[in-house]
mmCIF file with all atom_site columns, C-alpha atoms in Angstrom:
data_model
loop_
_atom_site.group_PDB
_atom_site.id
_atom_site.type_symbol
_atom_site.label_atom_id
_atom_site.label_alt_id
_atom_site.label_comp_id
_atom_site.label_asym_id
_atom_site.label_entity_id
_atom_site.label_seq_id
_atom_site.pdbx_PDB_ins_code
_atom_site.Cartn_x
_atom_site.Cartn_y
_atom_site.Cartn_z
_atom_site.occupancy
_atom_site.B_iso_or_equiv
_atom_site.pdbx_formal_charge
_atom_site.auth_seq_id
_atom_site.auth_comp_id
_atom_site.auth_asym_id
_atom_site.auth_atom_id
_atom_site.pdbx_PDB_model_num
ATOM 1   C CA . MET A 1 1   ? -0.868  -7.785  -19.715 1.00 80.00 ? 1   MET A CA 1
ATOM 2   C CA . GLN A 1 2   ? -0.481  -8.531  -16.008 1.00 88.00 ? 2   GLN A CA 1
ATOM 3   C CA . SER A 1 3   ? 0.514   -12.087 -15.105 1.00 95.00 ? 3   SER A CA 1
ATOM 4   C CA . THR A 1 4   ? -1.615  -14.020 -12.614 1.00 97.00 ? 4   THR A CA 1
ATOM 5   C CA . VAL A 1 5   ? -0.752  -16.932 -10.343 1.00 98.00 ? 5   VAL A CA 1
ATOM 6   C CA . ASP A 1 6   ? -2.987  -19.235 -8.338  1.00 98.00 ? 6   ASP A CA 1
ATOM 7   C CA . PHE A 1 7   ? -1.971  -19.431 -4.691  1.00 98.00 ? 7   PHE A CA 1
ATOM 8   C CA . TRP A 1 8   ? -3.244  -22.767 -3.403  1.00 98.00 ? 8   TRP A CA 1
ATOM 9   C CA . TYR A 1 9   ? -3.177  -22.955 0.386   1.00 98.00 ? 9   TYR A CA 1
ATOM 10  C CA . GLU A 1 10  ? -4.482  -24.993 3.299   1.00 98.00 ? 10  GLU A CA 1
ATOM 11  C CA . PHE A 1 11  ? -5.468  -23.276 6.536   1.00 98.00 ? 11  PHE A CA 1
ATOM 12  C CA . ALA A 1 12  ? -3.910  -26.027 8.674   1.00 98.00 ? 12  ALA A CA 1
ATOM 13  C CA . SER A 1 13  ? -0.561  -25.724 6.883   1.00 98.00 ? 13  SER A CA 1
ATOM 14  C CA . THR A 1 14  ? 2.359   -24.042 8.624   1.00 98.00 ? 14  THR A CA 1
ATOM 15  C CA . TYR A 1 15  ? 4.117   -23.117 5.405   1.00 98.00 ? 15  TYR A CA 1
ATOM 16  C CA . SER A 1 16  ? 0.886   -21.798 3.879   1.00 98.00 ? 16  SER A CA 1
ATOM 17  C CA . PHE A 1 17  ? 0.803   -19.377 6.815   1.00 98.00 ? 17  PHE A CA 1
ATOM 18  C CA . LEU A 1 18  ? 4.286   -18.104 5.994   1.00 98.00 ? 18  LEU A CA 1
ATOM 19  C CA . ALA A 1 19  ? 3.512   -17.845 2.291   1.00 98.00 ? 19  ALA A CA 1
ATOM 20  C CA . ALA A 1 20  ? 0.299   -15.935 3.005   1.00 98.00 ? 20  ALA A CA 1
ATOM 21  C CA . GLU A 1 21  ? 2.316   -13.398 4.973   1.00 98.00 ? 21  GLU A CA 1
ATOM 22  C CA . ARG A 1 22  ? 4.846   -12.925 2.152   1.00 98.00 ? 22  ARG A CA 1
ATOM 23  C CA . ILE A 1 23  ? 3.100   -13.359 -1.179  1.00 98.00 ? 23  ILE A CA 1
ATOM 24  C CA . GLU A 1 24  ? 1.312   -10.023 -1.585  1.00 98.00 ? 24  GLU A CA 1
ATOM 25  C CA . ALA A 1 25  ? 4.401   -7.830  -1.243  1.00 98.00 ? 25  ALA A CA 1
ATOM 26  C CA . LEU A 1 26  ? 6.502   -10.134 -3.412  1.00 98.00 ? 26  LEU A CA 1
ATOM 27  C CA . ALA A 1 27  ? 3.808   -10.248 -6.105  1.00 98.00 ? 27  ALA A CA 1
ATOM 28  C CA . ALA A 1 28  ? 3.346   -6.469  -6.040  1.00 97.00 ? 28  ALA A CA 1
ATOM 29  C CA . GLU A 1 29  ? 7.086   -5.966  -6.586  1.00 96.00 ? 29  GLU A CA 1
ATOM 30  C CA . ARG A 1 30  ? 6.791   -8.057  -9.751  1.00 96.00 ? 30  ARG A CA 1
ATOM 31  C CA . ASP A 1 31  ? 3.382   -6.755  -10.911 1.00 97.00 ? 31  ASP A CA 1
ATOM 32  C CA . VAL A 1 32  ? 1.838   -10.209 -10.610 1.00 98.00 ? 32  VAL A CA 1
ATOM 33  C CA . ALA A 1 33  ? -1.791  -10.706 -9.577  1.00 98.00 ? 33  ALA A CA 1
ATOM 34  C CA . VAL A 1 34  ? -2.598  -13.424 -7.032  1.00 98.00 ? 34  VAL A CA 1
ATOM 35  C CA . ARG A 1 35  ? -5.734  -15.556 -6.863  1.00 98.00 ? 35  ARG A CA 1
ATOM 36  C CA . TRP A 1 36  ? -6.184  -16.983 -3.369  1.00 98.00 ? 36  TRP A CA 1
ATOM 37  C CA . ARG A 1 37  ? -7.436  -20.580 -3.632  1.00 98.00 ? 37  ARG A CA 1
ATOM 38  C CA . PRO A 1 38  ? -8.061  -22.476 -0.377  1.00 98.00 ? 38  PRO A CA 1
ATOM 39  C CA . PHE A 1 39  ? -8.423  -26.244 -0.574  1.00 98.00 ? 39  PHE A CA 1
ATOM 40  C CA . LEU A 1 40  ? -8.439  -29.256 1.751   1.00 97.00 ? 40  LEU A CA 1
ATOM 41  C CA . LEU A 1 41  ? -5.048  -30.916 1.785   1.00 96.00 ? 41  LEU A CA 1
ATOM 42  C CA . GLY A 1 42  ? -6.285  -33.681 4.094   1.00 93.00 ? 42  GLY A CA 1
ATOM 43  C CA . ALA A 1 43  ? -8.302  -35.207 1.250   1.00 92.00 ? 43  ALA A CA 1
ATOM 44  C CA . ILE A 1 44  ? -5.182  -35.325 -0.908  1.00 92.00 ? 44  ILE A CA 1
ATOM 45  C CA . PHE A 1 45  ? -3.130  -36.818 1.929   1.00 91.00 ? 45  PHE A CA 1
ATOM 46  C CA . LYS A 1 46  ? -5.751  -39.543 2.346   1.00 89.00 ? 46  LYS A CA 1
ATOM 47  C CA . ALA A 1 47  ? -5.568  -40.348 -1.357  1.00 86.00 ? 47  ALA A CA 1
ATOM 48  C CA . GLN A 1 48  ? -1.803  -40.728 -0.879  1.00 85.00 ? 48  GLN A CA 1
ATOM 49  C CA . GLY A 1 49  ? -2.317  -43.134 2.024   1.00 84.00 ? 49  GLY A CA 1
ATOM 50  C CA . HIS A 1 50  ? -1.593  -40.663 4.853   1.00 83.00 ? 50  HIS A CA 1
ATOM 51  C CA . GLU A 1 51  ? -3.962  -40.397 7.807   1.00 86.00 ? 51  GLU A CA 1
ATOM 52  C CA . THR A 1 52  ? -2.352  -37.167 9.010   1.00 89.00 ? 52  THR A CA 1
ATOM 53  C CA . THR A 1 53  ? 0.360   -34.736 8.002   1.00 93.00 ? 53  THR A CA 1
ATOM 54  C CA . PRO A 1 54  ? 3.782   -36.269 7.322   1.00 90.00 ? 54  PRO A CA 1
ATOM 55  C CA . PHE A 1 55  ? 5.084   -33.852 9.971   1.00 93.00 ? 55  PHE A CA 1
ATOM 56  C CA . ASN A 1 56  ? 3.239   -35.978 12.545  1.00 92.00 ? 56  ASN A CA 1
ATOM 57  C CA . THR A 1 57  ? 3.954   -39.314 10.880  1.00 91.00 ? 57  THR A CA 1
ATOM 58  C CA . TYR A 1 58  ? 7.709   -38.681 10.823  1.00 92.00 ? 58  TYR A CA 1
ATOM 59  C CA . PRO A 1 59  ? 8.792   -37.052 14.120  1.00 95.00 ? 59  PRO A CA 1
ATOM 60  C CA . VAL A 1 60  ? 12.244  -36.077 12.826  1.00 97.00 ? 60  VAL A CA 1
ATOM 61  C CA . LYS A 1 61  ? 10.622  -34.194 9.948   1.00 96.00 ? 61  LYS A CA 1
ATOM 62  C CA . GLY A 1 62  ? 8.169   -32.589 12.366  1.00 97.00 ? 62  GLY A CA 1
ATOM 63  C CA . ARG A 1 63  ? 10.919  -31.374 14.690  1.00 98.00 ? 63  ARG A CA 1
ATOM 64  C CA . TYR A 1 64  ? 12.763  -29.868 11.746  1.00 98.00 ? 64  TYR A CA 1
ATOM 65  C CA . MET A 1 65  ? 9.623   -28.131 10.488  1.00 98.00 ? 65  MET A CA 1
ATOM 66  C CA . TRP A 1 66  ? 8.864   -26.479 13.848  1.00 98.00 ? 66  TRP A CA 1
ATOM 67  C CA . ARG A 1 67  ? 12.454  -25.273 14.196  1.00 98.00 ? 67  ARG A CA 1
ATOM 68  C CA . ASP A 1 68  ? 12.292  -23.951 10.635  1.00 98.00 ? 68  ASP A CA 1
ATOM 69  C CA . MET A 1 69  ? 9.051   -22.166 11.514  1.00 98.00 ? 69  MET A CA 1
ATOM 70  C CA . GLU A 1 70  ? 10.751  -20.545 14.505  1.00 98.00 ? 70  GLU A CA 1
ATOM 71  C CA . ARG A 1 71  ? 13.522  -19.217 12.272  1.00 98.00 ? 71  ARG A CA 1
ATOM 72  C CA . TRP A 1 72  ? 11.101  -17.927 9.653   1.00 98.00 ? 72  TRP A CA 1
ATOM 73  C CA . CYS A 1 73  ? 8.795   -16.257 12.183  1.00 98.00 ? 73  CYS A CA 1
ATOM 74  C CA . GLU A 1 74  ? 11.747  -14.570 13.856  1.00 98.00 ? 74  GLU A CA 1
ATOM 75  C CA . ARG A 1 75  ? 12.847  -13.267 10.451  1.00 97.00 ? 75  ARG A CA 1
ATOM 76  C CA . LEU A 1 76  ? 9.327   -11.969 9.716   1.00 98.00 ? 76  LEU A CA 1
ATOM 77  C CA . GLY A 1 77  ? 8.854   -10.494 13.193  1.00 98.00 ? 77  GLY A CA 1
ATOM 78  C CA . LEU A 1 78  ? 5.916   -12.783 13.990  1.00 98.00 ? 78  LEU A CA 1
ATOM 79  C CA . PRO A 1 79  ? 5.192   -14.727 17.167  1.00 98.00 ? 79  PRO A CA 1
ATOM 80  C CA . LEU A 1 80  ? 4.771   -18.468 16.763  1.00 98.00 ? 80  LEU A CA 1
ATOM 81  C CA . VAL A 1 81  ? 2.403   -20.568 18.857  1.00 98.00 ? 81  VAL A CA 1
ATOM 82  C CA . ARG A 1 82  ? 1.988   -24.228 17.990  1.00 97.00 ? 82  ARG A CA 1
ATOM 83  C CA . PRO A 1 83  ? -1.703  -25.035 17.525  1.00 97.00 ? 83  PRO A CA 1
ATOM 84  C CA . ASP A 1 84  ? -3.056  -27.830 19.670  1.00 96.00 ? 84  ASP A CA 1
ATOM 85  C CA . PRO A 1 85  ? -4.063  -30.121 18.112  1.00 96.00 ? 85  PRO A CA 1
ATOM 86  C CA . PHE A 1 86  ? -1.972  -29.955 14.982  1.00 97.00 ? 86  PHE A CA 1
ATOM 87  C CA . PRO A 1 87  ? -3.153  -29.985 12.284  1.00 97.00 ? 87  PRO A CA 1
ATOM 88  C CA . GLN A 1 88  ? -6.289  -27.991 12.958  1.00 97.00 ? 88  GLN A CA 1
ATOM 89  C CA . ASN A 1 89  ? -9.676  -28.713 11.373  1.00 97.00 ? 89  ASN A CA 1
ATOM 90  C CA . SER A 1 90  ? -9.770  -26.231 8.496   1.00 98.00 ? 90  SER A CA 1
ATOM 91  C CA . LEU A 1 91  ? -13.118 -27.109 6.895   1.00 97.00 ? 91  LEU A CA 1
ATOM 92  C CA . VAL A 1 92  ? -15.145 -24.126 8.137   1.00 97.00 ? 92  VAL A CA 1
ATOM 93  C CA . ALA A 1 93  ? -12.348 -21.635 7.461   1.00 98.00 ? 93  ALA A CA 1
ATOM 94  C CA . ALA A 1 94  ? -11.994 -22.884 3.879   1.00 98.00 ? 94  ALA A CA 1
ATOM 95  C CA . ARG A 1 95  ? -15.744 -22.682 3.267   1.00 97.00 ? 95  ARG A CA 1
ATOM 96  C CA . VAL A 1 96  ? -15.963 -19.144 4.620   1.00 97.00 ? 96  VAL A CA 1
ATOM 97  C CA . ALA A 1 97  ? -12.956 -18.084 2.527   1.00 97.00 ? 97  ALA A CA 1
ATOM 98  C CA . LEU A 1 98  ? -14.727 -19.294 -0.610  1.00 97.00 ? 98  LEU A CA 1
ATOM 99  C CA . ALA A 1 99  ? -17.988 -17.651 0.457   1.00 96.00 ? 99  ALA A CA 1
ATOM 100 C CA . LEU A 1 100 ? -16.290 -14.243 0.704   1.00 96.00 ? 100 LEU A CA 1
ATOM 101 C CA . PRO A 1 101 ? -15.719 -12.008 -2.317  1.00 94.00 ? 101 PRO A CA 1
ATOM 102 C CA . GLU A 1 102 ? -12.284 -12.540 -3.832  1.00 93.00 ? 102 GLU A CA 1
ATOM 103 C CA . ASP A 1 103 ? -11.090 -9.103  -2.723  1.00 93.00 ? 103 ASP A CA 1
ATOM 104 C CA . ALA A 1 104 ? -11.782 -10.021 0.932   1.00 96.00 ? 104 ALA A CA 1
ATOM 105 C CA . ARG A 1 105 ? -10.227 -13.494 0.798   1.00 97.00 ? 105 ARG A CA 1
ATOM 106 C CA . ALA A 1 106 ? -6.617  -12.457 1.431   1.00 97.00 ? 106 ALA A CA 1
ATOM 107 C CA . ALA A 1 107 ? -7.419  -10.378 4.520   1.00 97.00 ? 107 ALA A CA 1
ATOM 108 C CA . PHE A 1 108 ? -9.656  -13.114 5.945   1.00 97.00 ? 108 PHE A CA 1
ATOM 109 C CA . SER A 1 109 ? -7.088  -15.833 5.277   1.00 98.00 ? 109 SER A CA 1
ATOM 110 C CA . LYS A 1 110 ? -4.240  -13.922 6.899   1.00 98.00 ? 110 LYS A CA 1
ATOM 111 C CA . ALA A 1 111 ? -6.425  -13.205 9.935   1.00 98.00 ? 111 ALA A CA 1
ATOM 112 C CA . VAL A 1 112 ? -7.233  -16.918 10.300  1.00 98.00 ? 112 VAL A CA 1
ATOM 113 C CA . PHE A 1 113 ? -3.579  -17.902 9.928   1.00 98.00 ? 113 PHE A CA 1
ATOM 114 C CA . ARG A 1 114 ? -2.469  -15.374 12.547  1.00 98.00 ? 114 ARG A CA 1
ATOM 115 C CA . ALA A 1 115 ? -5.150  -16.489 14.999  1.00 98.00 ? 115 ALA A CA 1
ATOM 116 C CA . GLU A 1 116 ? -3.977  -20.077 14.518  1.00 98.00 ? 116 GLU A CA 1
ATOM 117 C CA . PHE A 1 117 ? -0.196  -19.768 14.379  1.00 98.00 ? 117 PHE A CA 1
ATOM 118 C CA . CYS A 1 118 ? 0.485   -16.506 16.248  1.00 98.00 ? 118 CYS A CA 1
ATOM 119 C CA . GLU A 1 119 ? -2.151  -16.843 18.977  1.00 98.00 ? 119 GLU A CA 1
ATOM 120 C CA . GLY A 1 120 ? -2.779  -20.596 19.146  1.00 98.00 ? 120 GLY A CA 1
ATOM 121 C CA . ARG A 1 121 ? -6.539  -20.206 18.709  1.00 98.00 ? 121 ARG A CA 1
ATOM 122 C CA . PRO A 1 122 ? -8.603  -23.092 17.276  1.00 98.00 ? 122 PRO A CA 1
ATOM 123 C CA . ILE A 1 123 ? -9.741  -22.210 13.762  1.00 98.00 ? 123 ILE A CA 1
ATOM 124 C CA . SER A 1 124 ? -12.740 -24.535 14.015  1.00 96.00 ? 124 SER A CA 1
ATOM 125 C CA . ASP A 1 125 ? -14.125 -22.163 16.680  1.00 96.00 ? 125 ASP A CA 1
ATOM 126 C CA . PRO A 1 126 ? -16.909 -19.975 15.200  1.00 94.00 ? 126 PRO A CA 1
ATOM 127 C CA . ALA A 1 127 ? -15.682 -17.027 17.292  1.00 95.00 ? 127 ALA A CA 1
ATOM 128 C CA . VAL A 1 128 ? -12.246 -17.187 15.652  1.00 96.00 ? 128 VAL A CA 1
ATOM 129 C CA . ILE A 1 129 ? -13.820 -17.284 12.195  1.00 97.00 ? 129 ILE A CA 1
ATOM 130 C CA . ALA A 1 130 ? -16.135 -14.407 13.120  1.00 95.00 ? 130 ALA A CA 1
ATOM 131 C CA . ASP A 1 131 ? -13.174 -12.293 14.247  1.00 96.00 ? 131 ASP A CA 1
ATOM 132 C CA . ALA A 1 132 ? -11.410 -12.987 10.969  1.00 97.00 ? 132 ALA A CA 1
ATOM 133 C CA . VAL A 1 133 ? -14.466 -12.029 8.902   1.00 96.00 ? 133 VAL A CA 1
ATOM 134 C CA . ARG A 1 134 ? -14.834 -8.771  10.836  1.00 94.00 ? 134 ARG A CA 1
ATOM 135 C CA . GLN A 1 135 ? -11.239 -7.880  9.970   1.00 93.00 ? 135 GLN A CA 1
ATOM 136 C CA . THR A 1 136 ? -12.185 -7.941  6.272   1.00 93.00 ? 136 THR A CA 1
ATOM 137 C CA . GLY A 1 137 ? -14.950 -5.394  6.788   1.00 91.00 ? 137 GLY A CA 1
ATOM 138 C CA . PHE A 1 138 ? -17.411 -7.841  5.232   1.00 88.00 ? 138 PHE A CA 1
ATOM 139 C CA . GLU A 1 139 ? -20.791 -8.481  6.822   1.00 89.00 ? 139 GLU A CA 1
ATOM 140 C CA . LEU A 1 140 ? -20.436 -11.440 9.183   1.00 87.00 ? 140 LEU A CA 1
ATOM 141 C CA . GLU A 1 141 ? -23.912 -12.949 8.923   1.00 90.00 ? 141 GLU A CA 1
ATOM 142 C CA . THR A 1 142 ? -23.805 -12.882 5.121   1.00 90.00 ? 142 THR A CA 1
ATOM 143 C CA . ALA A 1 143 ? -20.452 -14.695 5.027   1.00 89.00 ? 143 ALA A CA 1
ATOM 144 C CA . VAL A 1 144 ? -21.411 -17.347 7.581   1.00 88.00 ? 144 VAL A CA 1
ATOM 145 C CA . THR A 1 145 ? -24.787 -17.995 5.946   1.00 92.00 ? 145 THR A CA 1
ATOM 146 C CA . ALA A 1 146 ? -23.214 -18.304 2.495   1.00 92.00 ? 146 ALA A CA 1
ATOM 147 C CA . ALA A 1 147 ? -20.562 -20.702 3.826   1.00 93.00 ? 147 ALA A CA 1
ATOM 148 C CA . GLN A 1 148 ? -23.285 -23.116 4.952   1.00 93.00 ? 148 GLN A CA 1
ATOM 149 C CA . THR A 1 149 ? -24.932 -23.362 1.544   1.00 96.00 ? 149 THR A CA 1
ATOM 150 C CA . ASP A 1 150 ? -24.642 -26.401 -0.697  1.00 97.00 ? 150 ASP A CA 1
ATOM 151 C CA . LEU A 1 151 ? -23.218 -24.102 -3.363  1.00 96.00 ? 151 LEU A CA 1
ATOM 152 C CA . VAL A 1 152 ? -20.150 -23.225 -1.272  1.00 97.00 ? 152 VAL A CA 1
ATOM 153 C CA . LYS A 1 153 ? -19.724 -26.767 0.047   1.00 97.00 ? 153 LYS A CA 1
ATOM 154 C CA . HIS A 1 154 ? -19.745 -28.004 -3.548  1.00 97.00 ? 154 HIS A CA 1
ATOM 155 C CA . ALA A 1 155 ? -17.314 -25.237 -4.576  1.00 97.00 ? 155 ALA A CA 1
ATOM 156 C CA . LEU A 1 156 ? -14.804 -26.367 -1.934  1.00 98.00 ? 156 LEU A CA 1
ATOM 157 C CA . ARG A 1 157 ? -15.076 -29.973 -3.074  1.00 97.00 ? 157 ARG A CA 1
ATOM 158 C CA . LYS A 1 158 ? -14.484 -28.845 -6.661  1.00 98.00 ? 158 LYS A CA 1
ATOM 159 C CA . GLU A 1 159 ? -11.471 -26.759 -5.652  1.00 98.00 ? 159 GLU A CA 1
ATOM 160 C CA . THR A 1 160 ? -9.945  -29.716 -3.824  1.00 97.00 ? 160 THR A CA 1
ATOM 161 C CA . GLU A 1 161 ? -10.618 -31.974 -6.811  1.00 97.00 ? 161 GLU A CA 1
ATOM 162 C CA . GLU A 1 162 ? -9.021  -29.396 -9.106  1.00 98.00 ? 162 GLU A CA 1
ATOM 163 C CA . ALA A 1 163 ? -5.957  -29.211 -6.858  1.00 97.00 ? 163 ALA A CA 1
ATOM 164 C CA . GLN A 1 164 ? -5.663  -32.987 -7.063  1.00 96.00 ? 164 GLN A CA 1
ATOM 165 C CA . ARG A 1 165 ? -6.126  -32.932 -10.856 1.00 97.00 ? 165 ARG A CA 1
ATOM 166 C CA . LEU A 1 166 ? -3.320  -30.389 -11.173 1.00 97.00 ? 166 LEU A CA 1
ATOM 167 C CA . GLY A 1 167 ? -1.005  -32.698 -9.248  1.00 96.00 ? 167 GLY A CA 1
ATOM 168 C CA . LEU A 1 168 ? -0.796  -30.763 -5.988  1.00 97.00 ? 168 LEU A CA 1
ATOM 169 C CA . PHE A 1 169 ? 0.595   -32.868 -3.160  1.00 95.00 ? 169 PHE A CA 1
ATOM 170 C CA . GLY A 1 170 ? 1.281   -30.222 -0.537  1.00 96.00 ? 170 GLY A CA 1
ATOM 171 C CA . ALA A 1 171 ? 0.645   -26.631 0.446   1.00 98.00 ? 171 ALA A CA 1
ATOM 172 C CA . PRO A 1 172 ? 1.334   -23.949 -0.389  1.00 98.00 ? 172 PRO A CA 1
ATOM 173 C CA . THR A 1 173 ? 1.613   -24.464 -4.125  1.00 98.00 ? 173 THR A CA 1
ATOM 174 C CA . ILE A 1 174 ? 1.824   -21.688 -6.700  1.00 98.00 ? 174 ILE A CA 1
ATOM 175 C CA . VAL A 1 175 ? 0.544   -22.497 -10.179 1.00 98.00 ? 175 VAL A CA 1
ATOM 176 C CA . THR A 1 176 ? 1.588   -20.089 -12.922 1.00 97.00 ? 176 THR A CA 1
ATOM 177 C CA . GLY A 1 177 ? -0.387  -19.220 -16.036 1.00 95.00 ? 177 GLY A CA 1
ATOM 178 C CA . ASP A 1 178 ? 1.533   -21.758 -18.125 1.00 95.00 ? 178 ASP A CA 1
ATOM 179 C CA . GLY A 1 179 ? 0.836   -24.541 -15.632 1.00 96.00 ? 179 GLY A CA 1
ATOM 180 C CA . GLU A 1 180 ? 4.153   -24.680 -13.768 1.00 97.00 ? 180 GLU A CA 1
ATOM 181 C CA . LEU A 1 181 ? 3.890   -25.832 -10.132 1.00 98.00 ? 181 LEU A CA 1
ATOM 182 C CA . PHE A 1 182 ? 6.075   -24.412 -7.373  1.00 98.00 ? 182 PHE A CA 1
ATOM 183 C CA . TRP A 1 183 ? 5.657   -26.051 -3.974  1.00 98.00 ? 183 TRP A CA 1
ATOM 184 C CA . GLY A 1 184 ? 6.553   -24.403 -0.711  1.00 98.00 ? 184 GLY A CA 1
ATOM 185 C CA . ASN A 1 185 ? 7.006   -21.054 0.962   1.00 98.00 ? 185 ASN A CA 1
ATOM 186 C CA . ASP A 1 186 ? 10.655  -21.068 -0.091  1.00 97.00 ? 186 ASP A CA 1
ATOM 187 C CA . ARG A 1 187 ? 9.657   -21.187 -3.779  1.00 98.00 ? 187 ARG A CA 1
ATOM 188 C CA . LEU A 1 188 ? 7.545   -18.012 -3.794  1.00 98.00 ? 188 LEU A CA 1
ATOM 189 C CA . GLU A 1 189 ? 10.156  -15.769 -5.392  1.00 98.00 ? 189 GLU A CA 1
ATOM 190 C CA . GLU A 1 190 ? 10.985  -18.360 -8.035  1.00 98.00 ? 190 GLU A CA 1
ATOM 191 C CA . ALA A 1 191 ? 7.301   -18.890 -8.855  1.00 98.00 ? 191 ALA A CA 1
ATOM 192 C CA . LEU A 1 192 ? 6.575   -15.183 -9.195  1.00 98.00 ? 192 LEU A CA 1
ATOM 193 C CA . ASP A 1 193 ? 9.685   -14.583 -11.271 1.00 97.00 ? 193 ASP A CA 1
ATOM 194 C CA . TRP A 1 194 ? 8.640   -17.437 -13.554 1.00 97.00 ? 194 TRP A CA 1
ATOM 195 C CA . ALA A 1 195 ? 5.185   -15.887 -13.896 1.00 97.00 ? 195 ALA A CA 1
ATOM 196 C CA . ARG A 1 196 ? 6.796   -12.642 -15.021 1.00 93.00 ? 196 ARG A CA 1
ATOM 197 C CA . GLY A 1 197 ? 9.046   -14.443 -17.488 1.00 90.00 ? 197 GLY A CA 1
ATOM 198 C CA . ARG A 1 198 ? 12.238  -13.653 -15.587 1.00 68.00 ? 198 ARG A CA 1
ATOM 199 C CA . PRO A 1 199 ? 15.153  -16.109 -15.552 1.00 55.00 ? 199 PRO A CA 1
#
């Protein structure tokens, strides 16, 4: 039976962007299925007493993160543009991701991340979201209309509450079938190997 992991990610998160670029190929190599689960990390930060990302609160940590992002993007052959402001408002992107069918969620999410971190476009802009939906091949009006329903708004709240219940404190986080948590882009291989039962 194929193993499955939950890929919890936040659209405003730099390391979620990197993980989104890498996870599909790494999972395919290991025959692991991936469920893409967007959530709102800001709500969890607030519960921890943070008003913004620790990368802004602690400038030394922020400088390190952006330099690390430069190294990673160079390795992956991706341009890097710092979004302004950072972090971006990810509410609409997360709602649309949940409104889309699961098989369109990965393509949409990667398109949003690239618009944000490769092109510096604001992901709260409806035009950016519309471009990302079009790249999935899904019907734009259907996705946008669904994202505005109480059902999807409630679903996003429930996903964020579930992330908090599981003990997530950052993004990306991979949760394996047996409940192990692996936090960070640099833990992808370890998480997927664990899911497959490899040492």
